[in-house]
């Protein structure tokens, strides 16, 4: 299918601040759409990227985050161990997760992953960690949506 939209997201993770700045969607003339978000890792990141049922969402991510004092540092694929603190049991601790807002299930996407939207809604991102007060760091995320 045709690529309907390409988005680049810069997720700046700020500890303890909460959702401090709304995502601002900047549209270039005929170019890719770019969004920047500054969020606390205690919240899901709602990207303002609209998805329709059947859309394919391809995600690539880079960067590093500290997943706690004892857990250590890792990238979007997450780290081994600390499963007791995971939101999703099928993914490594701290890996990048994505879903359609309102869905109860997160998709493990890591550094490179894809999923097909089951329903319409906005794309949400988060990390696979339920204890985020001691997290810090940044993932840079690129999202490509292909019409289903």
mmCIF file of C-alpha atoms in Angstrom:
data_model
loop_
_atom_site.group_PDB
_atom_site.id
_atom_site.type_symbol
_atom_site.label_atom_id
_atom_site.label_comp_id
_atom_site.label_asym_id
_atom_site.label_seq_id
_atom_site.Cartn_x
_atom_site.Cartn_y
_atom_site.Cartn_z
ATOM 1 C CA UNK A 1 0.000 0.000 0.000
ATOM 2 C CA UNK A 2 0.901 3.619 -0.244
ATOM 3 C CA UNK A 3 2.621 5.278 2.612
ATOM 4 C CA UNK A 4 -0.008 7.583 4.044
ATOM 5 C CA UNK A 5 2.211 9.443 6.429
ATOM 6 C CA UNK A 6 5.684 9.420 7.879
ATOM 7 C CA UNK A 7 6.300 10.776 11.339
ATOM 8 C CA UNK A 8 9.421 11.334 13.310
ATOM 9 C CA UNK A 9 9.103 11.539 17.042
ATOM 10 C CA UNK A 10 11.676 12.726 19.474
ATOM 11 C CA UNK A 11 10.804 11.436 22.904
ATOM 12 C CA UNK A 12 12.563 13.469 25.545
ATOM 13 C CA UNK A 13 12.119 11.702 28.821
ATOM 14 C CA UNK A 14 11.984 13.942 31.880
ATOM 15 C CA UNK A 15 11.732 12.263 35.259
ATOM 16 C CA UNK A 16 9.061 13.350 37.752
ATOM 17 C CA UNK A 17 7.648 16.173 35.656
ATOM 18 C CA UNK A 18 4.575 14.423 34.284
ATOM 19 C CA UNK A 19 3.171 15.314 30.907
ATOM 20 C CA UNK A 20 4.863 18.713 30.724
ATOM 21 C CA UNK A 21 4.426 19.645 27.105
ATOM 22 C CA UNK A 22 1.830 18.641 24.568
ATOM 23 C CA UNK A 23 3.087 17.083 21.373
ATOM 24 C CA UNK A 24 3.295 19.717 18.725
ATOM 25 C CA UNK A 25 2.632 18.504 15.203
ATOM 26 C CA UNK A 26 4.654 20.441 12.663
ATOM 27 C CA UNK A 27 3.725 19.916 9.049
ATOM 28 C CA UNK A 28 6.200 20.710 6.291
ATOM 29 C CA UNK A 29 5.014 21.465 2.797
ATOM 30 C CA UNK A 30 4.918 18.087 1.107
ATOM 31 C CA UNK A 31 7.522 16.694 3.522
ATOM 32 C CA UNK A 32 7.338 14.346 6.454
ATOM 33 C CA UNK A 33 5.394 15.381 9.530
ATOM 34 C CA UNK A 34 7.499 15.811 12.626
ATOM 35 C CA UNK A 35 6.350 15.747 16.226
ATOM 36 C CA UNK A 36 8.349 16.459 19.386
ATOM 37 C CA UNK A 37 7.247 15.282 22.796
ATOM 38 C CA UNK A 38 8.561 15.907 26.276
ATOM 39 C CA UNK A 39 7.041 13.385 28.634
ATOM 40 C CA UNK A 40 7.530 11.691 31.936
ATOM 41 C CA UNK A 41 8.163 7.976 31.675
ATOM 42 C CA UNK A 42 5.370 7.580 34.213
ATOM 43 C CA UNK A 43 2.815 8.206 31.445
ATOM 44 C CA UNK A 44 2.054 6.750 28.067
ATOM 45 C CA UNK A 45 3.056 9.069 25.213
ATOM 46 C CA UNK A 46 0.082 9.875 22.980
ATOM 47 C CA UNK A 47 1.637 10.847 19.645
ATOM 48 C CA UNK A 48 -1.363 12.470 17.920
ATOM 49 C CA UNK A 49 -0.676 10.123 14.990
ATOM 50 C CA UNK A 50 -4.088 8.896 13.762
ATOM 51 C CA UNK A 51 -4.404 5.221 12.885
ATOM 52 C CA UNK A 52 -7.208 3.365 11.129
ATOM 53 C CA UNK A 53 -7.992 -0.324 11.560
ATOM 54 C CA UNK A 54 -5.721 -2.301 9.231
ATOM 55 C CA UNK A 55 -2.935 0.321 9.072
ATOM 56 C CA UNK A 56 0.584 -1.110 9.331
ATOM 57 C CA UNK A 57 2.775 0.762 11.814
ATOM 58 C CA UNK A 58 6.556 0.373 11.391
ATOM 59 C CA UNK A 59 8.679 1.740 14.219
ATOM 60 C CA UNK A 60 12.435 2.182 14.548
ATOM 61 C CA UNK A 61 14.050 3.559 17.685
ATOM 62 C CA UNK A 62 17.473 4.351 19.091
ATOM 63 C CA UNK A 63 18.927 5.893 22.223
ATOM 64 C CA UNK A 64 19.574 4.740 25.763
ATOM 65 C CA UNK A 65 17.741 4.928 29.059
ATOM 66 C CA UNK A 66 18.643 4.043 32.620
ATOM 67 C CA UNK A 67 15.897 1.707 33.864
ATOM 68 C CA UNK A 68 16.666 2.214 37.534
ATOM 69 C CA UNK A 69 19.561 2.328 39.930
ATOM 70 C CA UNK A 70 20.028 -1.447 39.977
ATOM 71 C CA UNK A 71 18.655 -2.382 36.537
ATOM 72 C CA UNK A 72 21.226 -0.431 34.529
ATOM 73 C CA UNK A 73 21.209 1.083 31.051
ATOM 74 C CA UNK A 74 19.672 -0.271 27.846
ATOM 75 C CA UNK A 75 18.281 0.630 24.456
ATOM 76 C CA UNK A 76 14.815 0.250 22.915
ATOM 77 C CA UNK A 77 15.162 -3.569 22.867
ATOM 78 C CA UNK A 78 15.302 -3.511 26.677
ATOM 79 C CA UNK A 79 17.465 -5.484 29.098
ATOM 80 C CA UNK A 80 17.365 -8.959 30.641
ATOM 81 C CA UNK A 81 15.925 -9.461 34.108
ATOM 82 C CA UNK A 82 13.647 -7.327 36.289
ATOM 83 C CA UNK A 83 10.541 -8.964 34.759
ATOM 84 C CA UNK A 84 8.599 -8.323 37.956
ATOM 85 C CA UNK A 85 8.503 -4.635 36.892
ATOM 86 C CA UNK A 86 7.317 -5.252 33.292
ATOM 87 C CA UNK A 87 3.986 -4.040 31.882
ATOM 88 C CA UNK A 88 4.170 -6.781 29.215
ATOM 89 C CA UNK A 89 5.588 -10.216 30.048
ATOM 90 C CA UNK A 90 6.544 -11.003 26.429
ATOM 91 C CA UNK A 91 9.060 -8.137 26.166
ATOM 92 C CA UNK A 92 12.359 -7.433 27.894
ATOM 93 C CA UNK A 93 12.455 -4.921 30.733
ATOM 94 C CA UNK A 94 12.422 -1.339 29.440
ATOM 95 C CA UNK A 95 11.785 -2.199 25.777
ATOM 96 C CA UNK A 96 9.734 0.187 23.635
ATOM 97 C CA UNK A 97 6.003 -0.617 23.473
ATOM 98 C CA UNK A 98 3.276 0.739 21.161
ATOM 99 C CA UNK A 99 -0.511 0.487 20.908
ATOM 100 C CA UNK A 100 -3.635 2.195 19.623
ATOM 101 C CA UNK A 101 -5.044 4.436 22.383
ATOM 102 C CA UNK A 102 -7.835 2.687 24.237
ATOM 103 C CA UNK A 103 -6.470 -0.775 23.521
ATOM 104 C CA UNK A 104 -5.606 -2.897 26.532
ATOM 105 C CA UNK A 105 -2.736 -4.700 24.799
ATOM 106 C CA UNK A 106 0.729 -3.258 24.156
ATOM 107 C CA UNK A 107 2.824 -4.399 21.169
ATOM 108 C CA UNK A 108 6.522 -5.035 21.786
ATOM 109 C CA UNK A 109 8.360 -3.049 19.095
ATOM 110 C CA UNK A 110 11.859 -2.492 20.514
ATOM 111 C CA UNK A 111 14.474 -0.961 18.207
ATOM 112 C CA UNK A 112 12.691 -2.211 15.090
ATOM 113 C CA UNK A 113 9.188 -3.597 15.014
ATOM 114 C CA UNK A 114 5.781 -3.404 13.396
ATOM 115 C CA UNK A 115 2.154 -4.122 14.130
ATOM 116 C CA UNK A 116 -1.215 -3.785 12.406
ATOM 117 C CA UNK A 117 -3.753 -1.514 14.097
ATOM 118 C CA UNK A 118 -6.807 -3.517 15.145
ATOM 119 C CA UNK A 119 -8.938 -0.420 15.695
ATOM 120 C CA UNK A 120 -8.898 3.284 14.900
ATOM 121 C CA UNK A 121 -7.281 5.704 17.336
ATOM 122 C CA UNK A 122 -4.103 7.576 18.158
ATOM 123 C CA UNK A 123 -0.738 5.847 18.461
ATOM 124 C CA UNK A 124 0.654 5.588 21.998
ATOM 125 C CA UNK A 125 4.205 4.697 23.055
ATOM 126 C CA UNK A 126 5.751 3.734 26.391
ATOM 127 C CA UNK A 127 8.552 1.675 27.938
ATOM 128 C CA UNK A 128 8.079 -1.763 29.479
ATOM 129 C CA UNK A 129 8.522 -0.676 33.090
ATOM 130 C CA UNK A 130 6.002 -0.158 35.880
ATOM 131 C CA UNK A 131 8.498 1.431 38.307
ATOM 132 C CA UNK A 132 9.610 4.518 36.408
ATOM 133 C CA UNK A 133 10.417 7.055 39.144
ATOM 134 C CA UNK A 134 14.143 6.261 38.885
ATOM 135 C CA UNK A 135 14.343 6.104 35.069
ATOM 136 C CA UNK A 136 16.122 8.641 32.888
ATOM 137 C CA UNK A 137 17.209 8.907 29.267
ATOM 138 C CA UNK A 138 15.895 9.301 25.748
ATOM 139 C CA UNK A 139 14.621 7.144 22.892
ATOM 140 C CA UNK A 140 14.413 8.689 19.422
ATOM 141 C CA UNK A 141 11.505 7.067 17.579
ATOM 142 C CA UNK A 142 10.614 7.073 13.865
ATOM 143 C CA UNK A 143 7.125 5.935 12.892
ATOM 144 C CA UNK A 144 5.917 5.028 9.393
ATOM 145 C CA UNK A 145 2.235 4.310 8.819
ATOM 146 C CA UNK A 146 1.136 2.441 5.686
ATOM 147 C CA UNK A 147 -2.569 2.468 4.847
ATOM 148 C CA UNK A 148 -4.127 -0.962 5.297
#
